[in-house]
Amino acid sequence: MKLPLYQPDAANSTRFLFFTGKGGVGKTSLSCATALKLVEAGKRVLLVSTDPASNLDEVLETKLTNAPTPIAGAPGLDAMNINPVEAAAAYRERLIGPMRGLLPEAALRSMEEQLSGSCTVEIAAFDEFSGLIGNPQAVKKYDHVIFDTAPTGHTLRLMSLAKAWDQFLDPPPTSKELRAIGVGNQCLVVNGTFETKCPEDVTAQAMQQRGLSALTAASEFIDSMPSFLVPLRPINILGIGGLRVLLDGDGNNACVTKKHDDWTPPEMESLEDLVTAIEKQGHGVIMTMGKGGVGKTTVAAAIAVMLARRGHSVHLSTTDPAAHVAQTLAGQVDRLTLSKIDPALETAAYQDEVMRAQGAGMDQAGRALLEEDLRSPCTEEIAVFRAFAREVGQGTNRFVVLDTAPTGHTLLLLDASEAYQRELERQARSTQPEEVLRLLERLRDPAFTRILLVTLPEATPVHEAAMLQEDLRRARIEPFAWVINQSLLHSGSCDPLLQCREESEHRYLREVVEKHATRTAWLSWQPEEPIGPYALTRLVSSNRQFALS
C-alpha cells in the first residue's frame, strides 16, 4: 500500500486541529511536529494538551503550565497543558468563592467536598477546553490551535460533553464516533511504518511484515479518508531537533551505531521470576499500570495464564475499553475466568439499583428528580468505581489480575476512591458493600495488591511511569515491580535503524533499574503479537536466558 508522507499544509490547514487515537501511537510527537512545521511556515500556533497524563513538557523540553508558554527555538509557537487538578481547583473556587462570607464555614466545606471527585476534574478540564474553542478572544492572536488530545475514550467523552451532558458514548472505533457527533473533517496519519534493508534479519523482517499486515487489514478504512505515512525513526523524538527528524527524516543517517563490547546490561528478571514471587501468597490482586500502548493488557494476560497453568484459581478483568488480547482467552485455560467492566452496563445496573432502593417511596416528582440526578456522568464514575472495587474484593480467595486503563484514567479511578463515599453521602444512597469500604486498605496492602508498572525502554513511557509511581506513593501505594516491554536488547539485528533504537534503549534500561524500580523484569520484542495461551506462556518464560545474563 503506497501512501504519501505526512506533511502539514500551512495553506489549507483548518484553524483548529485535533490529534486523537489510542494511547501510545504518537499523538504528542505528531502534534508537536505539526505545530513546528506551521510556525516555520510563518504561522502563529498554540499547542494544547488535554491529556490528564500529558508528556508535552518532555517532548518540547519546556516546563508548561495552564497558560500559553513560548517554546525556545520555535518562534511563534506557544504551548500549554490543561492540568486537570489545577483546573478543578480553579473551577471549585469560581463556584464557592462568591459564597465566602455569606455561608457558614461548615457549608463551604461541604460544598468543597462535593466538588472534590474525579467527575469535577473532568468537568473543569472541559470548561478550560471549551473556553479555548468557544471564546474568540482567548485565541485571537493565533492562526492555529492544535489539541494534543488524551487517548480515545477520554477525547470522545470530552467532546460529547459539548453536545449533551446527559448522554454517554459507547467505547468506539474513533472515526465513526467522531462523525456521529458531527466531526467529519478527518484524515489518518499512520505512524511508525518500517521497511528493512536486511532480508536475513528475522526481527526486522517480522517488524516489517507486522506493519504490512496491519495496513492490509485496515485498507478499507484507510481508503475512506485522506491517509498519510510517517516512517519509524531511529531516535527518541525529543526537542525541536527530534521533531524535525520526525517529519523531515533529517538525521536518519546521523545515528552511527557503536560496538559496546564493554557495556553490560543491568541485572533484570524474567516475567516468570515475578510470577514465582507473586504466587507464594496464594491469592491477591495484580494490577498492570502505565502509559497507553506499552503492553499492559498483554502482560496482564500472560501473568494470568501462567498462574492458572500452575494450578491457581485466577480471574482476569479489564477496565480498558480498548482491551482485546485478554478476551481471546475465553474458555481456553482451566481455572481462568474473564470479565470486562463495561461502563454502560455498570451505569444502567447502578441506576436501576438506586431507583429501586431510593425511588420506591417517592412521588412522581421526586422520582423524576432522582432520575435526572442519575443521568449525570458522575453516576458513571461511581458505577465503574463500584465494579472496580468488586473485582479487587475477589482477591481474598483467588488471584485477580486487573488490566487497567491508561495512566490518566487509572489515576482518576484511584482518586475516586477518596471522593466516592462523599458523593454517595451527598446523594443519600444505600449502605455500601464491604469491598467498596475496604478498597483503599487493600490497594495499600503490599501482601494483597501487587502493582506492576509496564513501560517501554524509551524516554516518555519511562518518565510517565516514574511520575505514576510518585503519585501512587503519595497515595501510600507501593509498586511491586517494573516490567520493561518490547526491548530490542539481544535482538542481534543487522538493520541500522533497529541497531540505533537498541543503542538508545541502554540509558533507559539503566535508569529504570538504578533509579526507579526495586525490581525489574524484562521482555524482548516479539516477532508475532502474543495472542492465545501458548504464545502468552512462552512470553513469560522466553526471556529467562537473557534477563540475568
PDB file of N, CA, C and O in Angstrom, residues 96-112:
ATOM      1  N   ILE A  96     -17.391  28.449  44.568  1.00  0.00           N
ATOM      2  CA  ILE A  96     -17.518  28.638  46.013  1.00  0.00           C
ATOM      3  C   ILE A  96     -17.114  30.043  46.439  1.00  0.00           C
ATOM      4  O   ILE A  96     -17.648  30.591  47.406  1.00  0.00           O
ATOM      5  N   GLY A  97     -16.158  30.650  45.726  1.00  0.00           N
ATOM      6  CA  GLY A  97     -15.631  31.964  46.107  1.00  0.00           C
ATOM      7  C   GLY A  97     -16.697  32.998  46.419  1.00  0.00           C
ATOM      8  O   GLY A  97     -16.632  33.669  47.475  1.00  0.00           O
ATOM      9  N   PRO A  98     -17.696  33.175  45.551  1.00  0.00           N
ATOM     10  CA  PRO A  98     -18.715  34.196  45.833  1.00  0.00           C
ATOM     11  C   PRO A  98     -19.518  33.940  47.100  1.00  0.00           C
ATOM     12  O   PRO A  98     -20.183  34.853  47.613  1.00  0.00           O
ATOM     13  N   MET A  99     -19.465  32.704  47.617  1.00  0.00           N
ATOM     14  CA  MET A  99     -20.229  32.352  48.814  1.00  0.00           C
ATOM     15  C   MET A  99     -19.476  32.617  50.109  1.00  0.00           C
ATOM     16  O   MET A  99     -20.067  32.566  51.188  1.00  0.00           O
ATOM     17  N   ARG A 100     -18.157  32.859  49.984  1.00  0.00           N
ATOM     18  CA  ARG A 100     -17.370  33.070  51.201  1.00  0.00           C
ATOM     19  C   ARG A 100     -17.841  34.349  51.903  1.00  0.00           C
ATOM     20  O   ARG A 100     -17.977  35.399  51.285  1.00  0.00           O
ATOM     21  N   GLY A 101     -18.053  34.235  53.192  1.00  0.00           N
ATOM     22  CA  GLY A 101     -18.565  35.356  53.967  1.00  0.00           C
ATOM     23  C   GLY A 101     -20.076  35.410  54.013  1.00  0.00           C
ATOM     24  O   GLY A 101     -20.646  36.151  54.823  1.00  0.00           O
ATOM     25  N   LEU A 102     -20.730  34.644  53.157  1.00  0.00           N
ATOM     26  CA  LEU A 102     -22.185  34.606  53.134  1.00  0.00           C
ATOM     27  C   LEU A 102     -22.739  33.339  53.759  1.00  0.00           C
ATOM     28  O   LEU A 102     -23.827  33.353  54.341  1.00  0.00           O
ATOM     29  N   LEU A 103     -21.976  32.225  53.624  1.00  0.00           N
ATOM     30  CA  LEU A 103     -22.413  30.950  54.175  1.00  0.00           C
ATOM     31  C   LEU A 103     -21.490  30.533  55.318  1.00  0.00           C
ATOM     32  O   LEU A 103     -20.310  30.917  55.349  1.00  0.00           O
ATOM     33  N   PRO A 104     -21.987  29.717  56.234  1.00  0.00           N
ATOM     34  CA  PRO A 104     -21.133  29.217  57.328  1.00  0.00           C
ATOM     35  C   PRO A 104     -19.981  28.371  56.779  1.00  0.00           C
ATOM     36  O   PRO A 104     -20.086  27.782  55.699  1.00  0.00           O
ATOM     37  N   GLU A 105     -18.868  28.298  57.522  1.00  0.00           N
ATOM     38  CA  GLU A 105     -17.707  27.508  57.104  1.00  0.00           C
ATOM     39  C   GLU A 105     -18.069  26.046  56.886  1.00  0.00           C
ATOM     40  O   GLU A 105     -17.560  25.396  55.972  1.00  0.00           O
ATOM     41  N   ALA A 106     -18.951  25.507  57.722  1.00  0.00           N
ATOM     42  CA  ALA A 106     -19.345  24.106  57.572  1.00  0.00           C
ATOM     43  C   ALA A 106     -20.007  23.877  56.219  1.00  0.00           C
ATOM     44  O   ALA A 106     -19.784  22.858  55.552  1.00  0.00           O
ATOM     45  N   ALA A 107     -20.826  24.828  55.791  1.00  0.00           N
ATOM     46  CA  ALA A 107     -21.494  24.694  54.492  1.00  0.00           C
ATOM     47  C   ALA A 107     -20.491  24.792  53.347  1.00  0.00           C
ATOM     48  O   ALA A 107     -20.583  24.060  52.356  1.00  0.00           O
ATOM     49  N   LEU A 108     -19.510  25.684  53.499  1.00  0.00           N
ATOM     50  CA  LEU A 108     -18.484  25.822  52.453  1.00  0.00           C
ATOM     51  C   LEU A 108     -17.642  24.557  52.342  1.00  0.00           C
ATOM     52  O   LEU A 108     -17.317  24.109  51.238  1.00  0.00           O
ATOM     53  N   ARG A 109     -17.284  23.982  53.508  1.00  0.00           N
ATOM     54  CA  ARG A 109     -16.512  22.734  53.486  1.00  0.00           C
ATOM     55  C   ARG A 109     -17.300  21.619  52.819  1.00  0.00           C
ATOM     56  O   ARG A 109     -16.760  20.805  52.068  1.00  0.00           O
ATOM     57  N   SER A 110     -18.606  21.579  53.079  1.00  0.00           N
ATOM     58  CA  SER A 110     -19.450  20.564  52.453  1.00  0.00           C
ATOM     59  C   SER A 110     -19.470  20.733  50.938  1.00  0.00           C
ATOM     60  O   SER A 110     -19.380  19.754  50.185  1.00  0.00           O
ATOM     61  N   MET A 111     -19.541  21.978  50.474  1.00  0.00           N
ATOM     62  CA  MET A 111     -19.523  22.233  49.041  1.00  0.00           C
ATOM     63  C   MET A 111     -18.198  21.796  48.422  1.00  0.00           C
ATOM     64  O   MET A 111     -18.150  21.204  47.335  1.00  0.00           O
ATOM     65  N   GLU A 112     -17.094  22.089  49.123  1.00  0.00           N
ATOM     66  CA  GLU A 112     -15.773  21.697  48.619  1.00  0.00           C
ATOM     67  C   GLU A 112     -15.650  20.187  48.517  1.00  0.00           C
ATOM     68  O   GLU A 112     -15.083  19.654  47.554  1.00  0.00           O
TER      69      GLU A 112
END
